[in-house]
PDB file of C-alpha atoms in Angstrom:
ATOM      1  CA  MET U 201     204.896 174.518 141.220  1.00  0.00           C
ATOM      2  CA  ALA U 202     200.825 174.486 141.452  1.00  0.00           C
ATOM      3  CA  GLU U 203     201.456 171.422 143.763  1.00  0.00           C
ATOM      4  CA  CYS U 204     203.905 173.535 145.993  1.00  0.00           C
ATOM      5  CA  ALA U 205     201.202 176.755 146.012  1.00  0.00           C
ATOM      6  CA  ARG U 206     198.654 174.479 147.205  1.00  0.00           C
ATOM      7  CA  ALA U 207     200.707 173.290 149.888  1.00  0.00           C
ATOM      8  CA  ALA U 208     201.449 176.621 151.181  1.00  0.00           C
ATOM      9  CA  THR U 209     197.598 177.707 151.083  1.00  0.00           C
ATOM     10  CA  ALA U 210     196.665 174.627 152.926  1.00  0.00           C
ATOM     11  CA  ARG U 211     199.453 175.363 155.763  1.00  0.00           C
ATOM     12  CA  ALA U 212     198.325 179.134 155.543  1.00  0.00           C
ATOM     13  CA  ALA U 213     194.423 177.941 156.084  1.00  0.00           C
ATOM     14  CA  ALA U 214     195.675 175.993 159.206  1.00  0.00           C
ATOM     15  CA  THR U 215     197.101 178.881 160.644  1.00  0.00           C
ATOM     16  CA  ALA U 216     194.103 181.456 159.756  1.00  0.00           C
ATOM     17  CA  SER U 217     192.053 178.560 161.272  1.00  0.00           C
ATOM     18  CA  ALA U 218     193.998 179.032 164.867  1.00  0.00           C
ATOM     19  CA  ALA U 219     193.717 182.807 164.117  1.00  0.00           C
ATOM     20  CA  ALA U 220     190.454 183.264 164.615  1.00  0.00           C
ATOM     21  CA  ALA U 221     190.190 181.693 167.744  1.00  0.00           C
ATOM     22  CA  THR U 222     191.953 184.622 169.399  1.00  0.00           C
ATOM     23  CA  ALA U 223     191.448 187.637 170.028  1.00  0.00           C
ATOM     24  CA  SER U 224     190.652 190.884 167.296  1.00  0.00           C
ATOM     25  CA  ALA U 225     194.163 192.430 167.596  1.00  0.00           C
ATOM     26  CA  ALA U 226     195.951 189.152 167.731  1.00  0.00           C
ATOM     27  CA  ALA U 227     193.965 187.735 164.441  1.00  0.00           C
ATOM     28  CA  THR U 228     195.157 190.621 162.887  1.00  0.00           C
ATOM     29  CA  ALA U 229     198.929 190.133 163.785  1.00  0.00           C
ATOM     30  CA  MET U 230     198.471 186.363 163.111  1.00  0.00           C
ATOM     31  CA  ALA U 231     196.517 187.029 159.266  1.00  0.00           C
ATOM     32  CA  ALA U 232     200.001 189.127 158.163  1.00  0.00           C
ATOM     33  CA  ALA U 233     202.542 186.707 159.713  1.00  0.00           C
ATOM     34  CA  THR U 234     200.288 184.022 157.767  1.00  0.00           C
ATOM     35  CA  ALA U 235     200.614 186.123 154.686  1.00  0.00           C
ATOM     36  CA  LEU U 236     203.773 186.386 154.914  1.00  0.00           C
ATOM     37  CA  ALA U 237     204.374 182.646 155.160  1.00  0.00           C
ATOM     38  CA  ILE U 238     202.835 182.237 152.195  1.00  0.00           C
ATOM     39  CA  PHE U 239     205.347 184.432 150.692  1.00  0.00           C
ATOM     40  CA  GLY U 240     207.720 182.672 151.938  1.00  0.00           C
ATOM     41  CA  LEU U 241     206.487 179.022 150.834  1.00  0.00           C
ATOM     42  CA  LEU U 242     205.888 180.653 147.179  1.00  0.00           C
ATOM     43  CA  GLY U 243     209.142 182.004 147.495  1.00  0.00           C
ATOM     44  CA  ALA U 244     210.837 178.709 148.286  1.00  0.00           C
ATOM     45  CA  CYS U 245     208.922 176.736 145.491  1.00  0.00           C
ATOM     46  CA  ALA U 246     209.956 179.299 143.210  1.00  0.00           C
ATOM     47  CA  ASP U 247     213.493 178.878 144.006  1.00  0.00           C
ATOM     48  CA  GLU U 248     213.539 174.956 143.968  1.00  0.00           C
ATOM     49  CA  SER U 249     211.874 175.116 140.777  1.00  0.00           C
ATOM     50  CA  LYS U 250     214.397 177.401 139.152  1.00  0.00           C
ATOM     51  CA  LEU U 251     217.225 175.116 140.345  1.00  0.00           C
ATOM     52  CA  ARG U 252     215.848 171.899 139.018  1.00  0.00           C
ATOM     53  CA  GLU U 253     215.783 173.721 136.040  1.00  0.00           C
ATOM     54  CA  SER U 254     219.281 174.940 135.969  1.00  0.00           C
ATOM     55  CA  GLU U 255     220.200 171.283 136.812  1.00  0.00           C
ATOM     56  CA  MET U 256     218.671 169.890 133.640  1.00  0.00           C
ATOM     57  CA  ILE U 257     220.044 172.504 131.471  1.00  0.00           C
ATOM     58  CA  GLN U 258     223.353 171.792 132.973  1.00  0.00           C
ATOM     59  CA  LEU U 259     222.963 168.065 132.201  1.00  0.00           C
ATOM     60  CA  LEU U 260     221.350 168.236 128.709  1.00  0.00           C
ATOM     61  CA  ALA U 261     224.789 170.305 127.860  1.00  0.00           C
ATOM     62  CA  LEU U 262     226.793 167.386 128.561  1.00  0.00           C
ATOM     63  CA  LEU U 263     224.835 164.869 127.353  1.00  0.00           C
ATOM     64  CA  PRO U 264     225.412 164.825 123.199  1.00  0.00           C
ATOM     65  CA  GLY U 265     228.419 163.390 121.462  1.00  0.00           C
ATOM     66  CA  ARG U 266     229.887 160.416 120.114  1.00  0.00           C
ATOM     67  CA  TYR U 267     231.313 157.644 122.769  1.00  0.00           C
ATOM     68  CA  ASP U 268     232.463 154.472 122.373  1.00  0.00           C
ATOM     69  CA  ASN U 269     233.687 152.008 125.546  1.00  0.00           C
ATOM     70  CA  SER U 270     236.574 150.743 124.589  1.00  0.00           C
ATOM     71  CA  GLU U 271     238.517 151.530 127.691  1.00  0.00           C
ATOM     72  CA  GLN U 272     235.901 148.791 129.032  1.00  0.00           C
ATOM     73  CA  ALA U 273     236.352 146.341 126.194  1.00  0.00           C
ATOM     74  CA  ALA U 274     240.097 146.283 126.668  1.00  0.00           C
ATOM     75  CA  SER U 275     239.821 145.699 130.279  1.00  0.00           C
ATOM     76  CA  ASP U 276     237.577 142.710 129.747  1.00  0.00           C
ATOM     77  CA  ALA U 277     240.094 141.310 127.268  1.00  0.00           C
ATOM     78  CA  GLY U 278     243.375 142.168 129.589  1.00  0.00           C
ATOM     79  CA  ARG U 279     241.128 139.992 132.619  1.00  0.00           C
ATOM     80  CA  GLY U 280     239.471 137.520 130.464  1.00  0.00           C
ATOM     81  CA  ALA U 281     236.339 138.569 131.525  1.00  0.00           C
ATOM     82  CA  ARG U 282     233.035 135.982 130.412  1.00  0.00           C
ATOM     83  CA  PRO U 283     231.357 137.246 128.687  1.00  0.00           C
ATOM     84  CA  PRO U 284     233.024 140.668 127.759  1.00  0.00           C
ATOM     85  CA  HIS U 285     230.863 143.851 126.974  1.00  0.00           C
ATOM     86  CA  ASP U 286     230.857 144.069 123.615  1.00  0.00           C
ATOM     87  CA  LEU U 287     232.480 146.975 121.704  1.00  0.00           C
ATOM     88  CA  ILE U 288     229.660 149.617 121.492  1.00  0.00           C
ATOM     89  CA  ALA U 289     229.873 153.389 119.727  1.00  0.00           C
ATOM     90  CA  LEU U 290     226.699 155.640 121.311  1.00  0.00           C
ATOM     91  CA  ILE U 291     225.877 159.147 119.176  1.00  0.00           C
ATOM     92  CA  ILE U 292     223.667 161.381 120.996  1.00  0.00           C
ATOM     93  CA  VAL U 293     222.020 164.366 119.674  1.00  0.00           C
ATOM     94  CA  LYS U 294     219.930 166.952 120.066  1.00  0.00           C
ATOM     95  CA  VAL U 295     216.871 167.220 117.834  1.00  0.00           C
ATOM     96  CA  TYR U 296     213.808 169.306 117.598  1.00  0.00           C
ATOM     97  CA  THR U 297     210.908 166.961 117.534  1.00  0.00           C
ATOM     98  CA  PRO U 298     207.996 169.595 118.878  1.00  0.00           C
ATOM     99  CA  ARG U 299     205.326 166.831 119.416  1.00  0.00           C
ATOM    100  CA  LEU U 300     207.489 165.082 121.879  1.00  0.00           C
ATOM    101  CA  GLY U 301     208.089 167.698 124.025  1.00  0.00           C
ATOM    102  CA  HIS U 302     210.864 170.903 124.318  1.00  0.00           C
ATOM    103  CA  HIS U 303     214.424 169.160 125.240  1.00  0.00           C
ATOM    104  CA  LEU U 304     214.575 165.831 122.715  1.00  0.00           C
ATOM    105  CA  PHE U 305     217.702 163.413 121.731  1.00  0.00           C
ATOM    106  CA  TYR U 306     218.457 161.056 119.205  1.00  0.00           C
ATOM    107  CA  ALA U 307     220.394 158.141 120.444  1.00  0.00           C
ATOM    108  CA  GLN U 308     221.511 155.127 118.487  1.00  0.00           C
ATOM    109  CA  GLU U 309     223.853 152.242 119.214  1.00  0.00           C
ATOM    110  CA  MET U 310     226.330 151.088 116.757  1.00  0.00           C
ATOM    111  CA  ALA U 311     229.133 147.993 116.680  1.00  0.00           C
ATOM    112  CA  ALA U 312     232.176 150.229 117.159  1.00  0.00           C
ATOM    113  CA  ASP U 313     234.404 148.169 114.416  1.00  0.00           C
ATOM    114  CA  ASP U 314     231.311 147.982 111.791  1.00  0.00           C
ATOM    115  CA  PRO U 315     228.667 151.260 111.978  1.00  0.00           C
ATOM    116  CA  ARG U 316     226.379 149.277 109.812  1.00  0.00           C
ATOM    117  CA  ARG U 317     225.769 147.364 112.471  1.00  0.00           C
ATOM    118  CA  VAL U 318     222.554 149.095 114.405  1.00  0.00           C
ATOM    119  CA  MET U 319     221.700 147.617 117.795  1.00  0.00           C
ATOM    120  CA  SER U 320     219.464 150.452 118.866  1.00  0.00           C
ATOM    121  CA  GLN U 321     217.652 153.142 118.237  1.00  0.00           C
ATOM    122  CA  LYS U 322     215.893 155.628 120.915  1.00  0.00           C
ATOM    123  CA  MET U 323     214.801 158.941 121.874  1.00  0.00           C
ATOM    124  CA  TYR U 324     215.157 160.623 124.834  1.00  0.00           C
ATOM    125  CA  SER U 325     212.903 163.474 126.219  1.00  0.00           C
ATOM    126  CA  PHE U 326     213.265 165.515 129.428  1.00  0.00           C
ATOM    127  CA  GLN U 327     211.361 167.947 131.302  1.00  0.00           C
ATOM    128  CA  VAL U 328     211.180 169.456 135.117  1.00  0.00           C
ATOM    129  CA  ASP U 329     208.191 167.904 137.430  1.00  0.00           C
ATOM    130  CA  GLU U 330     207.730 169.555 140.047  1.00  0.00           C
ATOM    131  CA  LYS U 331     207.127 166.690 142.373  1.00  0.00           C
ATOM    132  CA  ARG U 332     209.501 164.354 141.198  1.00  0.00           C
ATOM    133  CA  GLY U 333     212.582 166.740 139.477  1.00  0.00           C
ATOM    134  CA  ILE U 334     214.357 166.016 136.434  1.00  0.00           C
ATOM    135  CA  VAL U 335     212.306 163.511 134.243  1.00  0.00           C
ATOM    136  CA  GLU U 336     213.307 161.226 131.329  1.00  0.00           C
ATOM    137  CA  THR U 337     211.192 159.523 129.159  1.00  0.00           C
ATOM    138  CA  VAL U 338     212.609 156.916 126.892  1.00  0.00           C
ATOM    139  CA  TYR U 339     211.003 156.271 123.467  1.00  0.00           C
ATOM    140  CA  GLN U 340     211.442 153.489 120.760  1.00  0.00           C
ATOM    141  CA  PHE U 341     210.779 153.645 117.267  1.00  0.00           C
ATOM    142  CA  VAL U 342     208.030 151.705 115.787  1.00  0.00           C
ATOM    143  CA  GLU U 343     209.810 151.580 112.524  1.00  0.00           C
ATOM    144  CA  PRO U 344     213.208 151.951 113.225  1.00  0.00           C
ATOM    145  CA  LEU U 345     214.563 151.758 109.684  1.00  0.00           C
ATOM    146  CA  ARG U 346     212.636 155.024 108.829  1.00  0.00           C
ATOM    147  CA  TRP U 347     215.087 156.812 111.323  1.00  0.00           C
ATOM    148  CA  ARG U 348     218.514 154.841 111.098  1.00  0.00           C
ATOM    149  CA  ASP U 349     221.507 157.083 110.998  1.00  0.00           C
ATOM    150  CA  GLY U 350     219.313 160.334 111.845  1.00  0.00           C
ATOM    151  CA  GLN U 351     221.879 161.929 113.622  1.00  0.00           C
ATOM    152  CA  ARG U 352     223.494 162.250 110.136  1.00  0.00           C
ATOM    153  CA  ASN U 353     220.432 164.742 109.456  1.00  0.00           C
ATOM    154  CA  THR U 354     218.735 165.794 112.575  1.00  0.00           C
ATOM    155  CA  GLU U 355     216.130 167.569 110.597  1.00  0.00           C
ATOM    156  CA  LEU U 356     214.405 164.278 109.337  1.00  0.00           C
ATOM    157  CA  PHE U 357     212.999 164.416 113.474  1.00  0.00           C
ATOM    158  CA  THR U 358     210.509 167.471 112.944  1.00  0.00           C
ATOM    159  CA  SER U 359     208.328 165.293 111.460  1.00  0.00           C
ATOM    160  CA  VAL U 360     208.543 162.135 114.897  1.00  0.00           C
ATOM    161  CA  VAL U 361     204.491 162.234 116.003  1.00  0.00           C
ATOM    162  CA  THR U 362     203.675 160.153 119.135  1.00  0.00           C
ATOM    163  CA  GLU U 363     202.156 157.066 116.560  1.00  0.00           C
ATOM    164  CA  ASP U 364     205.839 156.798 115.571  1.00  0.00           C
ATOM    165  CA  VAL U 365     206.906 155.883 118.835  1.00  0.00           C
ATOM    166  CA  GLN U 366     206.247 154.005 122.032  1.00  0.00           C
ATOM    167  CA  ALA U 367     207.396 155.013 125.474  1.00  0.00           C
ATOM    168  CA  GLU U 368     209.397 152.494 127.978  1.00  0.00           C
ATOM    169  CA  GLY U 369     206.994 151.857 130.796  1.00  0.00           C
ATOM    170  CA  CYS U 370     209.603 153.215 133.343  1.00  0.00           C
ATOM    171  CA  GLN U 371     211.145 156.905 133.411  1.00  0.00           C
ATOM    172  CA  LEU U 372     214.653 157.963 134.749  1.00  0.00           C
ATOM    173  CA  LEU U 373     214.699 159.996 137.490  1.00  0.00           C
ATOM    174  CA  TRP U 374     217.992 162.455 137.397  1.00  0.00           C
ATOM    175  CA  LYS U 375     219.384 163.847 140.340  1.00  0.00           C
ATOM    176  CA  LYS U 376     222.190 166.241 140.477  1.00  0.00           C
ATOM    177  CA  SER U 377     225.409 164.593 143.184  1.00  0.00           C
ATOM    178  CA  GLY U 378     228.562 166.972 143.268  1.00  0.00           C
ATOM    179  CA  GLU U 379     229.843 167.109 139.475  1.00  0.00           C
ATOM    180  CA  ARG U 380     227.738 164.247 138.123  1.00  0.00           C
ATOM    181  CA  PHE U 381     224.068 163.101 137.745  1.00  0.00           C
ATOM    182  CA  ILE U 382     222.623 159.958 139.086  1.00  0.00           C
ATOM    183  CA  ALA U 383     219.664 158.355 137.248  1.00  0.00           C
ATOM    184  CA  THR U 384     217.163 155.515 138.909  1.00  0.00           C
ATOM    185  CA  HIS U 385     213.676 154.556 137.737  1.00  0.00           C
ATOM    186  CA  ASP U 386     210.604 156.561 139.454  1.00  0.00           C
ATOM    187  CA  PRO U 387     210.295 154.062 142.538  1.00  0.00           C
ATOM    188  CA  GLY U 388     206.448 155.089 142.295  1.00  0.00           C
ATOM    189  CA  VAL U 389     206.449 153.021 138.935  1.00  0.00           C
ATOM    190  CA  CYS U 390     209.538 150.634 138.567  1.00  0.00           C
ATOM    191  CA  PRO U 391     211.459 150.431 141.829  1.00  0.00           C
ATOM    192  CA  ASP U 392     215.070 149.490 142.060  1.00  0.00           C
ATOM    193  CA  ALA U 393     215.764 146.611 144.497  1.00  0.00           C
ATOM    194  CA  ALA U 394     217.654 148.276 147.637  1.00  0.00           C
ATOM    195  CA  GLY U 395     221.162 148.717 147.166  1.00  0.00           C
ATOM    196  CA  ALA U 396     221.279 148.525 143.524  1.00  0.00           C
ATOM    197  CA  ALA U 397     223.346 150.523 141.057  1.00  0.00           C
ATOM    198  CA  PRO U 398     221.981 153.474 139.290  1.00  0.00           C
ATOM    199  CA  GLN U 399     220.688 153.170 135.971  1.00  0.00           C
ATOM    200  CA  ALA U 400     222.918 155.730 134.645  1.00  0.00           C
ATOM    201  CA  GLU U 401     225.282 158.313 135.719  1.00  0.00           C
ATOM    202  CA  LEU U 402     226.654 161.065 133.781  1.00  0.00           C
ATOM    203  CA  ALA U 403     229.528 163.658 134.223  1.00  0.00           C
ATOM    204  CA  ALA U 404     232.079 165.298 132.110  1.00  0.00           C
ATOM    205  CA  GLY U 405     233.403 162.932 129.105  1.00  0.00           C
ATOM    206  CA  VAL U 406     231.974 159.932 130.959  1.00  0.00           C
ATOM    207  CA  LEU U 407     228.302 157.908 130.365  1.00  0.00           C
ATOM    208  CA  SER U 408     227.227 154.887 131.936  1.00  0.00           C
ATOM    209  CA  ILE U 409     224.210 152.799 131.222  1.00  0.00           C
ATOM    210  CA  GLY U 410     223.617 149.484 133.088  1.00  0.00           C
ATOM    211  CA  ASP U 411     227.251 147.773 133.384  1.00  0.00           C
ATOM    212  CA  TYR U 412     228.335 149.737 130.133  1.00  0.00           C
ATOM    213  CA  LYS U 413     230.774 152.762 130.766  1.00  0.00           C
ATOM    214  CA  PHE U 414     230.934 155.067 127.731  1.00  0.00           C
ATOM    215  CA  ARG U 415     233.599 157.578 127.623  1.00  0.00           C
ATOM    216  CA  LYS U 416     232.951 160.865 125.250  1.00  0.00           C
ATOM    217  CA  THR U 417     235.658 160.849 122.131  1.00  0.00           C
ATOM    218  CA  ARG U 418     234.007 164.071 120.636  1.00  0.00           C
TER     219      ARG U 418
END
């Protein structure tokens, strides 16, 4: 919002400078028009911010749940794909972790046929940035075993502090497209190759991460 307001003020200043060179009556009229333009631009900025907030709430409502890629694994087996995708179960739960932000999730990947075989543990943090839109930061744990199976006891994550995690270098930017959300890397930090597939996609009951295609089971 602040960035948008600065842009509006800059445009208004340019208009006011031009108005100063005209006659007094014309300058007064121009000043009034400039004021209206400022209010219009600020209103547009506010509307844009509200839209992004609304879209983020929709995304966050879709995300949590238990997923697996059993359909993808079965398709690989039927086609004789080599190498086939591992059969993965993914659990994503909302957690309260105030030291990392307002919208946090714990995500744990496990072998679908053996939940004791944990493959990854991460935290997802979401926020709206006025320049970039919906931004996701992915965190890795410094000591993963401390937080293993945290989906069974989400209160555990209230104690997470910044020293317990390390942010991955490439943030994800999410945009709504129709009924789904698409995530790509922040091009200012980790630009994706031209024509590359999105890093992640989310729709009702379906989540893709890289080339893994998950479906929500509950």
